[in-house]
Coordinates of C-alpha atoms in Angstrom, one line a residue:
Chain H
M1 CA 0.0 0.2 0.2
K2 CA 2.7 2.2 0.8
N3 CA 4.7 1.4 -2.1
K4 CA 1.8 2.3 -4.6
K5 CA 1.1 5.5 -2.8
R6 CA 5.1 6.5 -3.5
M7 CA 4.9 5.4 -7.1
K8 CA 1.8 7.8 -7.7
A9 CA 3.9 10.7 -6.1
S10 CA 6.6 10.3 -8.5
V11 CA 4.4 9.7 -11.4
F12 CA 3.0 12.9 -10.4
I13 CA 6.1 14.9 -10.1
R14 CA 7.2 13.4 -13.7
K15 CA 4.0 14.4 -15.1
Y16 CA 3.4 17.7 -13.4
W17 CA 6.9 18.6 -12.7
R18 CA 6.4 21.9 -14.5
L19 CA 3.5 22.8 -12.2
I20 CA 5.8 22.4 -9.1
F21 CA 8.5 23.8 -10.5
G22 CA 7.0 27.0 -11.9
G23 CA 5.0 27.1 -8.6
T24 CA 8.0 27.0 -6.5
I25 CA 9.7 29.7 -8.2
I26 CA 6.6 32.1 -8.5
G27 CA 5.9 30.9 -4.5
I28 CA 9.5 32.1 -3.8
I29 CA 8.9 35.2 -5.2
I30 CA 5.8 36.3 -3.7
L31 CA 7.0 35.3 -0.1
C32 CA 9.9 37.4 -1.0
S33 CA 7.6 40.4 -1.9
I34 CA 5.2 39.8 1.1
F35 CA 7.9 39.4 4.0
A36 CA 10.1 42.4 2.0
P37 CA 10.4 44.2 5.3
L38 CA 11.9 41.1 6.9
L39 CA 14.7 40.6 4.2
T40 CA 15.9 44.3 4.2
K41 CA 16.1 47.1 6.9
C42 CA 16.6 49.9 4.2
D43 CA 13.6 51.8 3.2
P44 CA 13.5 51.8 -0.9
E45 CA 12.4 55.2 -1.2
L46 CA 14.9 56.9 1.4
V47 CA 17.5 59.1 -0.8
D48 CA 20.6 59.6 1.3
T49 CA 23.3 61.4 -0.9
S50 CA 26.0 60.6 1.8
I51 CA 26.0 56.8 0.7
K52 CA 25.4 57.6 -2.8
K53 CA 26.9 55.1 -5.3
A54 CA 28.0 52.8 -2.4
M55 CA 29.7 49.4 -3.6
M56 CA 28.5 46.3 -2.1
S57 CA 28.9 46.2 1.6
P58 CA 27.1 44.2 4.3
E59 CA 24.3 46.7 4.9
H60 CA 23.7 47.2 1.1
P61 CA 24.0 43.8 -0.6
F62 CA 24.1 45.4 -4.1
G63 CA 25.4 49.1 -3.1
T64 CA 23.2 51.8 -3.6
D65 CA 22.2 53.9 -6.6
N66 CA 23.0 57.5 -7.6
L67 CA 20.5 58.9 -5.0
G68 CA 21.8 56.7 -2.0
R69 CA 18.6 54.4 -2.2
D70 CA 19.5 50.9 -1.3
I71 CA 19.3 48.5 -4.2
W72 CA 18.4 45.3 -2.8
A73 CA 15.7 46.9 -1.0
R74 CA 14.4 48.4 -4.2
I75 CA 14.6 45.2 -5.9
L76 CA 12.5 43.2 -3.2
Y77 CA 9.8 46.1 -3.1
G78 CA 9.8 46.8 -6.7
S79 CA 8.7 42.9 -7.0
R80 CA 5.3 44.1 -5.3
N81 CA 4.0 46.4 -7.7
T82 CA 5.8 43.9 -10.7
L83 CA 3.5 41.0 -9.5
I84 CA 0.4 43.2 -8.3
I85 CA 0.3 45.1 -11.8
A86 CA 1.0 42.0 -13.8
I87 CA -1.5 39.7 -12.3
G88 CA -4.0 42.4 -11.9
A89 CA -3.7 43.5 -15.6
E90 CA -3.7 39.7 -16.9
L91 CA -7.2 39.1 -14.6
L92 CA -8.4 42.3 -16.0
C93 CA -7.7 41.2 -19.5
T94 CA -9.2 37.5 -19.0
V95 CA -12.6 38.8 -17.8
A96 CA -13.2 41.5 -20.0
G97 CA -12.0 39.1 -23.0
A98 CA -14.2 36.5 -21.7
V99 CA -17.4 39.1 -21.7
L100 CA -16.6 40.3 -24.9
G101 CA -16.0 37.3 -26.5
L102 CA -19.2 35.4 -24.8
L103 CA -21.4 38.6 -26.3
C104 CA -19.7 38.1 -29.9
G105 CA -20.0 34.5 -30.1
Y106 CA -23.4 34.4 -28.7
Y107 CA -25.2 37.4 -30.5
K108 CA -24.5 37.8 -34.1
K109 CA -25.3 41.4 -34.3
V110 CA -22.8 42.5 -31.5
E111 CA -20.2 40.3 -33.4
K112 CA -20.2 42.4 -36.5
I113 CA -19.4 45.8 -34.8
L114 CA -17.3 44.5 -32.1
M115 CA -15.2 42.5 -34.1
R116 CA -14.4 45.2 -36.3
F117 CA -13.2 47.4 -33.1
L118 CA -11.1 44.4 -31.8
D119 CA -9.7 43.9 -35.3
A120 CA -8.4 47.6 -34.9
F121 CA -7.0 47.4 -31.9
S122 CA -5.0 44.4 -32.6
T123 CA -3.4 46.1 -35.7
I124 CA -1.7 48.5 -33.3
P125 CA 1.5 47.1 -32.4
N126 CA 1.3 46.4 -28.6
L127 CA 4.0 48.3 -27.1
L128 CA 2.9 51.5 -28.9
L129 CA -0.7 50.6 -28.0
C130 CA 0.4 50.3 -24.1
M131 CA 2.5 53.5 -24.4
M132 CA -0.7 55.4 -25.5
M133 CA -2.5 53.7 -22.9
V134 CA -0.6 54.7 -20.2
S135 CA -0.5 58.7 -21.5
I136 CA -4.3 58.4 -21.4
F137 CA -4.9 56.6 -18.2
G138 CA -1.9 58.2 -16.5
A139 CA 0.5 57.0 -14.0
G140 CA -0.5 54.8 -11.1
I141 CA -1.1 51.1 -10.1
P142 CA -4.5 51.3 -10.8
N143 CA -4.1 52.8 -14.1
L144 CA -1.4 50.7 -15.2
I145 CA -3.6 47.5 -14.6
I146 CA -6.0 48.9 -17.0
A147 CA -3.5 50.2 -19.7
L148 CA -1.9 46.9 -19.9
S149 CA -4.7 44.6 -19.9
I150 CA -6.1 46.5 -23.2
G151 CA -3.5 45.0 -25.3
G152 CA -4.5 41.6 -24.9
I153 CA -8.3 41.6 -24.7
P154 CA -8.5 41.4 -28.5
G155 CA -6.8 38.0 -28.5
T156 CA -8.5 36.6 -25.5
A157 CA -12.0 37.7 -27.1
R158 CA -11.5 36.1 -30.4
M159 CA -10.3 32.7 -28.6
V160 CA -13.7 32.8 -26.6
R161 CA -15.4 33.5 -29.2
N162 CA -14.4 30.7 -31.0
Q163 CA -14.9 28.6 -28.2
V164 CA -18.6 29.8 -27.6
L165 CA -19.3 29.3 -31.6
S166 CA -18.0 25.8 -31.3
I167 CA -19.9 25.2 -28.1
K168 CA -23.1 26.4 -29.8
E169 CA -23.3 23.7 -32.1
K170 CA -23.1 21.1 -29.5
E171 CA -26.5 19.0 -29.1
Y172 CA -27.0 19.8 -25.4
V173 CA -27.1 23.4 -26.2
E174 CA -29.4 22.8 -29.2
S175 CA -31.8 20.7 -26.8
E176 CA -31.5 23.6 -24.0
I177 CA -32.9 25.5 -26.5
A178 CA -35.7 23.4 -28.1
M179 CA -36.9 23.5 -24.1
G180 CA -37.0 27.2 -24.2
A181 CA -33.9 27.8 -21.8
S182 CA -33.1 31.6 -21.6
D183 CA -30.0 33.0 -22.6
A184 CA -28.6 33.6 -19.4
R185 CA -29.0 29.9 -18.2
I186 CA -27.4 28.7 -21.6
I187 CA -24.4 31.2 -21.2
F188 CA -23.9 30.5 -17.5
K189 CA -24.7 26.8 -17.2
H190 CA -23.4 25.3 -20.5
I191 CA -21.1 27.6 -22.2
L192 CA -19.3 29.4 -19.5
P193 CA -18.0 26.3 -17.7
N194 CA -16.5 24.8 -20.9
C195 CA -14.5 27.9 -21.6
F196 CA -13.2 27.8 -18.1
S197 CA -10.2 25.7 -18.3
Y198 CA -9.1 27.6 -21.6
L199 CA -9.6 31.0 -19.5
I200 CA -7.5 29.7 -16.7
V201 CA -4.9 28.5 -19.1
R202 CA -4.8 31.6 -21.2
F203 CA -4.7 33.7 -17.8
S204 CA -1.7 31.7 -16.4
N205 CA 0.3 31.7 -19.9
G206 CA -0.2 35.5 -20.5
L207 CA 1.5 36.3 -16.9
S208 CA 4.8 35.8 -18.2
G209 CA 4.1 38.5 -21.0
S210 CA 2.2 40.9 -18.8
V211 CA 5.5 40.9 -16.5
M212 CA 7.5 41.8 -19.6
S213 CA 5.4 44.4 -20.9
M214 CA 5.2 45.9 -17.2
T215 CA 8.5 46.4 -16.9
S216 CA 9.6 47.4 -20.5
L217 CA 7.3 50.4 -19.7
S218 CA 8.7 51.3 -16.7
F219 CA 12.2 50.9 -18.4
L220 CA 10.7 53.6 -20.6
G221 CA 9.9 55.4 -17.5
L222 CA 6.1 55.5 -18.3
G223 CA 3.6 54.2 -15.9
L224 CA 4.9 54.6 -12.3
D225 CA 6.2 57.4 -10.4
P226 CA 10.3 57.2 -10.5
T227 CA 10.8 57.5 -6.8
K228 CA 8.5 54.2 -6.4
A229 CA 10.8 51.3 -6.9
S230 CA 9.8 49.1 -9.8
W231 CA 12.3 46.9 -12.1
G232 CA 12.3 48.1 -15.0
G233 CA 12.9 52.0 -13.5
I234 CA 16.2 50.4 -11.8
V235 CA 17.1 49.1 -15.3
N236 CA 16.6 52.4 -16.6
E237 CA 18.7 54.0 -14.0
A238 CA 21.5 51.3 -13.9
Q239 CA 21.9 52.3 -17.4
D240 CA 23.4 55.2 -16.6
Y241 CA 25.9 53.7 -14.3
M242 CA 26.4 50.3 -15.8
F243 CA 29.9 50.7 -16.8
A244 CA 31.1 51.3 -13.5
R245 CA 28.7 48.9 -11.4
P246 CA 27.3 46.1 -13.8
H247 CA 26.4 44.1 -11.1
V248 CA 23.0 46.0 -10.2
L249 CA 22.1 45.3 -14.1
V250 CA 22.7 41.8 -13.6
A251 CA 20.8 41.9 -10.4
V252 CA 17.9 42.9 -12.0
T253 CA 18.0 41.2 -15.0
V254 CA 17.9 37.9 -12.5
A255 CA 14.9 39.1 -10.6
I256 CA 12.9 39.9 -13.6
S257 CA 13.9 36.8 -15.8
L258 CA 13.2 34.5 -12.7
T259 CA 10.0 35.8 -12.7
V260 CA 9.2 35.3 -16.3
L261 CA 10.8 32.0 -16.4
G262 CA 8.7 30.8 -13.3
F263 CA 5.2 32.3 -14.6
S264 CA 5.9 30.7 -18.4
I265 CA 6.7 27.4 -16.8
L266 CA 3.9 27.5 -14.4
G267 CA 1.7 28.4 -17.3
D268 CA 2.9 25.1 -19.2
G269 CA 2.4 23.3 -16.0
V270 CA -1.6 24.5 -15.7
R271 CA -1.9 23.7 -19.5
D272 CA -0.5 20.2 -18.7
L273 CA -3.2 19.6 -16.0
L274 CA -6.2 21.3 -17.4
D275 CA -5.8 20.8 -21.3
P276 CA -4.4 17.2 -21.7
K277 CA -5.1 17.4 -25.4
L278 CA -2.3 19.9 -26.4
Chain M
M1 CA -7.0 35.2 -58.1
A2 CA -7.7 39.1 -58.9
K3 CA -11.1 38.7 -57.6
Y4 CA -9.7 37.0 -54.5
I5 CA -7.3 40.1 -54.2
L6 CA -9.8 42.9 -54.6
K7 CA -12.5 40.9 -52.0
R8 CA -10.0 40.8 -49.4
A9 CA -9.0 44.1 -50.2
I10 CA -12.4 45.7 -49.9
L11 CA -13.1 43.7 -46.6
L12 CA -10.1 45.9 -45.2
I13 CA -11.8 49.4 -45.7
P14 CA -13.8 49.2 -42.8
T15 CA -11.1 47.9 -40.3
L16 CA -8.9 50.6 -41.9
F17 CA -11.7 53.2 -40.9
V18 CA -12.0 52.2 -37.7
V19 CA -8.4 52.3 -37.0
I20 CA -8.3 55.7 -38.3
T21 CA -10.8 56.8 -36.3
L22 CA -9.2 54.7 -33.2
V23 CA -6.3 56.3 -33.5
F24 CA -7.7 59.9 -33.6
A25 CA -9.9 59.0 -30.6
L26 CA -6.7 57.7 -28.6
M27 CA -4.7 60.3 -29.2
R28 CA -7.6 63.3 -28.2
L29 CA -8.1 61.2 -24.9
T30 CA -4.9 61.7 -23.7
P31 CA -5.0 64.7 -21.1
G32 CA -2.6 67.5 -21.6
T33 CA -2.0 69.8 -24.8
P34 CA 0.9 70.6 -27.0
A35 CA 0.9 74.1 -26.5
T36 CA 2.2 74.1 -22.8
V37 CA 5.6 72.1 -24.5
I38 CA 5.5 74.7 -27.4
L39 CA 5.3 77.4 -24.9
A40 CA 8.0 75.9 -23.1
Q41 CA 10.1 75.6 -26.2
R42 CA 9.7 79.1 -27.2
G43 CA 10.3 80.4 -23.6
E44 CA 7.3 82.1 -23.1
A45 CA 5.0 82.0 -19.9
I46 CA 2.6 79.0 -19.8
S47 CA -0.5 81.1 -18.8
E48 CA -4.0 80.1 -19.8
E49 CA -3.9 82.8 -22.5
N50 CA -1.0 81.8 -24.3
I51 CA -2.3 78.2 -24.7
E52 CA -5.2 79.8 -25.8
I53 CA -3.4 81.4 -28.5
I54 CA -1.7 78.6 -29.4
E55 CA -4.4 75.9 -29.5
E56 CA -6.0 78.6 -31.6
E57 CA -3.1 78.4 -33.9
L58 CA -2.9 74.6 -34.2
G59 CA -6.7 74.2 -35.0
L60 CA -7.5 72.6 -31.6
N61 CA -9.9 74.7 -30.7
D62 CA -12.3 73.9 -33.5
P63 CA -15.1 71.6 -32.5
I64 CA -14.0 67.9 -32.3
Y65 CA -16.1 66.7 -35.3
V66 CA -14.2 69.5 -37.6
Q67 CA -11.0 68.5 -36.0
Y68 CA -11.9 64.9 -37.1
F69 CA -13.2 65.5 -40.5
D70 CA -10.1 67.4 -41.4
Y71 CA -8.2 64.7 -40.0
V72 CA -9.8 61.9 -42.1
K73 CA -9.6 64.2 -45.3
G74 CA -6.2 64.5 -44.6
I75 CA -5.4 60.9 -44.4
V76 CA -7.3 60.4 -47.8
T77 CA -5.6 62.8 -49.7
G78 CA -2.1 62.2 -48.1
N79 CA -1.9 65.1 -46.6
W80 CA -1.2 63.5 -43.2
G81 CA -0.3 67.2 -41.5
N82 CA 2.9 68.8 -40.0
S83 CA 4.6 68.2 -36.7
Y84 CA 3.7 70.7 -34.2
F85 CA 7.3 71.3 -33.4
T86 CA 9.5 70.9 -35.9
E87 CA 6.7 72.4 -38.4
K88 CA 7.7 69.7 -40.9
P89 CA 5.6 67.5 -42.3
V90 CA 5.1 64.2 -40.5
F91 CA 6.4 62.0 -43.2
Q92 CA 9.4 64.2 -43.5
N93 CA 10.1 63.5 -40.0
I94 CA 9.6 59.7 -40.0
L95 CA 11.8 59.4 -43.2
D96 CA 14.6 61.1 -41.4
V97 CA 14.8 58.7 -38.9
W98 CA 13.4 55.5 -40.5
E99 CA 16.6 54.0 -41.3
P100 CA 18.1 52.5 -38.4
S101 CA 14.8 51.1 -37.3
I102 CA 14.3 49.3 -40.6
L103 CA 17.7 48.3 -40.7
I104 CA 17.7 46.6 -36.8
T105 CA 14.3 44.9 -37.9
L106 CA 15.6 43.5 -41.2
F107 CA 18.8 42.1 -39.6
S108 CA 17.1 40.8 -36.5
I109 CA 14.0 38.7 -38.4
T110 CA 17.2 37.5 -40.7
I111 CA 18.9 36.2 -37.6
T112 CA 16.0 35.0 -35.8
V113 CA 14.8 33.1 -38.8
L114 CA 18.4 31.7 -39.4
I115 CA 18.6 30.2 -36.2
A116 CA 15.3 29.4 -34.9
I117 CA 13.7 27.8 -38.0
P118 CA 16.5 25.2 -38.7
L119 CA 17.0 24.3 -35.1
G120 CA 13.1 24.2 -34.3
I121 CA 12.6 21.4 -37.5
L122 CA 15.5 19.7 -36.2
T123 CA 14.2 19.7 -32.6
A124 CA 11.2 18.1 -33.8
I125 CA 12.5 15.4 -35.9
H126 CA 15.1 14.5 -33.1
R127 CA 12.5 14.6 -30.6
N128 CA 13.5 14.2 -26.5
T129 CA 17.5 14.0 -27.8
A130 CA 19.8 15.8 -26.0
L131 CA 19.8 18.7 -28.9
D132 CA 16.0 18.8 -28.2
F133 CA 16.6 19.3 -24.3
I134 CA 19.3 21.7 -25.0
A135 CA 17.5 24.1 -27.5
S136 CA 14.3 23.9 -25.5
V137 CA 16.5 25.4 -22.2
M138 CA 17.8 27.9 -24.5
A139 CA 14.5 29.0 -25.8
M140 CA 13.3 29.0 -22.4
I141 CA 16.2 31.4 -21.4
S142 CA 15.6 33.6 -24.8
M143 CA 12.1 34.0 -23.8
S144 CA 12.7 35.0 -20.1
I145 CA 15.2 37.6 -20.6
P146 CA 13.9 41.0 -21.2
V147 CA 15.3 42.7 -24.6
F148 CA 16.1 45.7 -22.8
C149 CA 18.3 43.8 -19.9
F150 CA 20.1 41.3 -22.4
G151 CA 20.9 44.5 -24.8
L152 CA 22.6 46.0 -22.1
I153 CA 24.6 43.2 -20.7
M154 CA 25.5 42.4 -24.3
S155 CA 26.8 46.2 -25.0
Y156 CA 28.5 45.9 -21.6
L157 CA 30.3 42.7 -22.7
F158 CA 30.9 43.3 -26.2
G159 CA 31.0 47.2 -26.3
F160 CA 33.0 47.9 -23.2
K161 CA 34.7 45.0 -22.0
I162 CA 35.9 43.4 -25.2
K163 CA 35.7 46.4 -27.8
I164 CA 34.0 44.5 -30.8
F165 CA 31.0 46.8 -31.0
P166 CA 30.5 50.3 -31.1
T167 CA 27.8 51.0 -28.9
N168 CA 27.3 55.0 -29.3
S169 CA 24.4 55.8 -31.3
Y170 CA 24.1 55.0 -35.2
F171 CA 25.9 56.6 -38.3
W172 CA 23.7 57.4 -41.2
I173 CA 24.5 55.7 -44.5
K174 CA 24.4 59.1 -46.1
E175 CA 27.1 60.2 -43.6
G176 CA 29.7 57.7 -44.5
N177 CA 30.3 54.3 -45.7
V178 CA 27.4 51.8 -45.5
L179 CA 29.5 49.0 -43.6
N180 CA 30.1 51.6 -40.6
S181 CA 26.4 51.9 -40.4
I182 CA 25.8 48.1 -40.6
R183 CA 28.6 47.9 -37.9
H184 CA 26.6 50.0 -35.7
I185 CA 23.3 48.1 -35.6
L186 CA 24.9 44.5 -35.6
L187 CA 24.6 44.4 -31.9
P188 CA 21.2 45.9 -31.3
S189 CA 19.9 43.2 -34.4
I190 CA 21.8 40.2 -32.7
V191 CA 20.1 41.3 -29.3
L192 CA 16.9 41.8 -30.8
G193 CA 17.0 38.8 -33.2
L194 CA 18.4 36.2 -30.1
S195 CA 15.2 37.7 -27.9
H196 CA 12.9 36.6 -30.5
V197 CA 14.7 33.2 -31.1
G198 CA 12.9 31.5 -28.1
S199 CA 9.4 31.9 -29.4
M200 CA 9.8 31.0 -33.0
L201 CA 12.0 27.9 -32.0
R202 CA 9.2 26.7 -29.8
F203 CA 6.4 27.5 -32.4
T204 CA 8.3 25.7 -35.5
R205 CA 9.0 22.9 -33.3
S206 CA 5.1 22.5 -32.3
T207 CA 4.0 23.0 -35.8
M208 CA 6.3 20.5 -37.2
L209 CA 5.6 17.9 -34.3
D210 CA 1.9 18.4 -35.4
V211 CA 2.3 18.1 -39.2
L212 CA 4.5 14.9 -38.5
S213 CA 1.7 13.5 -36.8
Q214 CA -0.7 13.8 -39.6
D215 CA -2.3 10.6 -41.3
Y216 CA -0.3 11.7 -44.6
I217 CA 3.0 11.4 -43.3
R218 CA 2.3 7.9 -41.8
T219 CA 1.1 7.0 -45.4
A220 CA 4.4 8.4 -46.4
K221 CA 6.3 6.3 -44.1
A222 CA 4.1 3.3 -44.9
K223 CA 4.7 3.3 -48.6
G224 CA 8.7 3.2 -47.7
L225 CA 9.8 6.9 -48.9
P226 CA 13.3 7.7 -47.3
R227 CA 12.8 9.7 -44.1
R228 CA 14.7 12.6 -45.3
K229 CA 12.3 12.9 -48.2
I230 CA 9.3 12.9 -45.8
Y231 CA 10.8 15.4 -43.4
Y232 CA 12.3 17.8 -45.8
K233 CA 9.7 17.7 -48.7
H234 CA 6.3 17.0 -47.2
A235 CA 6.6 17.9 -43.7
L236 CA 8.8 21.1 -44.4
K237 CA 6.2 22.6 -47.0
N238 CA 3.1 22.2 -44.7
T239 CA 5.3 23.5 -41.3
M240 CA 6.6 26.7 -43.4
S241 CA 3.2 28.1 -44.4
T242 CA 2.2 28.1 -40.8
V243 CA 5.4 29.5 -39.7
A244 CA 5.5 32.1 -42.3
T245 CA 2.6 34.0 -40.3
L246 CA 4.9 34.3 -37.1
V247 CA 7.7 35.6 -39.1
V248 CA 5.5 38.6 -40.2
N249 CA 4.0 38.7 -36.9
S250 CA 7.6 39.1 -35.4
I251 CA 8.6 41.8 -38.0
V252 CA 5.6 43.9 -37.0
V253 CA 6.3 43.2 -33.5
M254 CA 10.2 44.1 -33.7
L255 CA 9.1 47.5 -35.7
G256 CA 6.8 48.6 -33.1
G257 CA 9.1 47.6 -30.2
S258 CA 11.8 49.7 -31.6
T259 CA 11.4 52.1 -28.9
I260 CA 13.1 49.8 -26.6
T261 CA 16.0 48.5 -28.6
E262 CA 16.9 52.3 -29.6
K263 CA 16.8 53.7 -26.2
V264 CA 19.2 50.5 -24.9
F265 CA 21.4 51.6 -27.7
N266 CA 21.0 55.4 -27.9
I267 CA 19.8 55.2 -31.7
N268 CA 18.0 58.1 -32.9
G269 CA 15.0 56.1 -34.8
M270 CA 11.1 55.5 -35.5
G271 CA 10.6 54.3 -31.9
T272 CA 12.3 57.2 -30.1
L273 CA 10.2 59.4 -32.6
A274 CA 7.1 57.7 -31.2
L275 CA 7.9 58.1 -27.8
K276 CA 9.0 61.6 -28.1
A277 CA 5.8 62.6 -30.1
L278 CA 3.7 61.0 -27.5
N279 CA 5.4 62.8 -24.4
D280 CA 4.9 65.9 -26.1
R281 CA 1.4 65.4 -27.2
D282 CA 2.7 66.1 -30.7
Y283 CA -1.1 64.5 -32.2
Q284 CA -0.1 64.6 -35.7
Q285 CA 3.3 63.2 -35.7
E286 CA 1.9 60.3 -33.3
Q287 CA -1.2 59.9 -35.3
A288 CA 1.2 59.4 -38.3
I289 CA 3.5 57.1 -36.7
V290 CA 0.8 54.6 -35.1
L291 CA -1.2 54.6 -38.5
L292 CA 1.9 53.7 -40.6
M293 CA 2.7 50.7 -38.3
A294 CA -1.1 49.9 -38.5
F295 CA -1.2 50.1 -42.3
I296 CA 2.1 48.1 -42.6
F297 CA 0.5 45.5 -40.6
L298 CA -2.5 45.2 -42.5
G299 CA -0.7 45.3 -45.8
V300 CA 1.5 42.5 -44.8
S301 CA -1.4 40.6 -43.3
L302 CA -2.9 41.1 -46.8
L303 CA 0.0 39.8 -48.6
M304 CA -0.1 36.8 -46.3
D305 CA -3.6 36.3 -47.3
V306 CA -2.7 36.2 -50.9
F307 CA 0.2 34.0 -50.4
Y308 CA -1.6 31.8 -48.7
K309 CA -4.2 31.7 -51.2
L310 CA -1.6 31.0 -54.0
L311 CA 0.0 27.9 -51.7
D312 CA -3.6 26.4 -51.3
P313 CA -6.1 27.5 -53.7
R314 CA -8.9 25.8 -51.8
I315 CA -9.1 28.5 -48.8
E316 CA -11.9 30.7 -49.0
Y317 CA -12.2 34.2 -47.3
E318 CA -15.2 34.0 -44.9

């Protein structure tokens, strides 16, 4: 009996190692961002010009930047808004995309107008669109979440629409219609549950891209107040002094890349779990 | 064939119209006014009256629908307006800076295609081998490192530590010799190209695997065709027609993302112009760049559809 259980665990690990590996990386990063105050004693926004451009030391593991702010603290605290914005934007994008996709797939009249509009959005390159959206909504975390989500909505909506169209053809939906079920019942009872695993896969696969867009924008100096710690912002500042202190650049690169890597492995893992066909 | 192209082009018109309107709306929704930047540039006081005067000059005080009709009329007749700041036609401004952006995009996509597609095909054929494993790890790394971090690290290593590539700015072809210009865009192109290798490799591999699992490949194997012929003749053709879409998409993504590459390597190109125009609220300039990118996207996807139709005449457009 005991042996059988152990076998199961090893099969599980081999089959879903991506889920476990990606989940561990992301778990550690989330823990670091929650317990940031325990991992550093420095304030990420405290400007102290007496210690500016410090090299590595026990108090400042990665040194300080041109304004004397501790880089390790900025990286730790920077993970907070990166994670919040990336997850928030992807969540909003999935929900909005699902709603629009459902409307498009279910109501033929809505589709004609809405799809044209979504097509138009997808012709503008993502980064340019994000830049324009950030200028419209202004700086700040909620605004950035909205701005970043918009680029992904057309793709999600189109995917949900295709899904809805194929579910609508199924016999069980036809029989519901024949029995006189309301649109709401069909959508919430049959169509939505069938789209759910697709949406979760889409959401988890989109997270890594969302982190990437978020850091790209803050690298360009858009989206967040520069005094706030953000990973892209640190890279932006590190560009000025990278020849003297390249380790800052390396440290932030490791932080960003690990997060993106963790999310994309986790996304693949979620796909393995929910969508065995792929 | 001509009928198909015509039909497809006519279907493009509503989308074009929506794009044009969308870009106009997005620019006008942006808070702020170009007047403040113009006043600051001229060294005049930023007061309400002065802003009013400038906005009157630029025609920004007209009712929004008048502005919109002027704008649409301008686009249709080919007069896309002048930049508020340089007071030159917006196309002139784009033509002044487009050279590095286009060159980097072309070089990068060549690098990506040359590395990613052969590797993707090889890893699909030799699945679950050491090559497959190494390539997939490399693809993961390439997809995880942001292009700006990678670019800065590369310019530190190969521009500063080992001085192979120049990292300062860009030399225009007209300023000197072509080789010097190419030397300046080589590092940015390698960086941008390598950072796209991961996604294209994975896509090529999965498409090829898809194709290889299809019935006609099994038939070909069953009737004893040599493996080489099956892989490189039958499977490759079908894989490439799918991968071509991604190549086109990557070109557009690279061009649209040129702001970042140009910032990393201090190049004054189209992306830099786009960011500057956006920050200065130079509506006409920004509209022109965004529309140009959208038109390139639509034009290229039209070409792709025609190309698919040529490859496979059964395709019908919905």
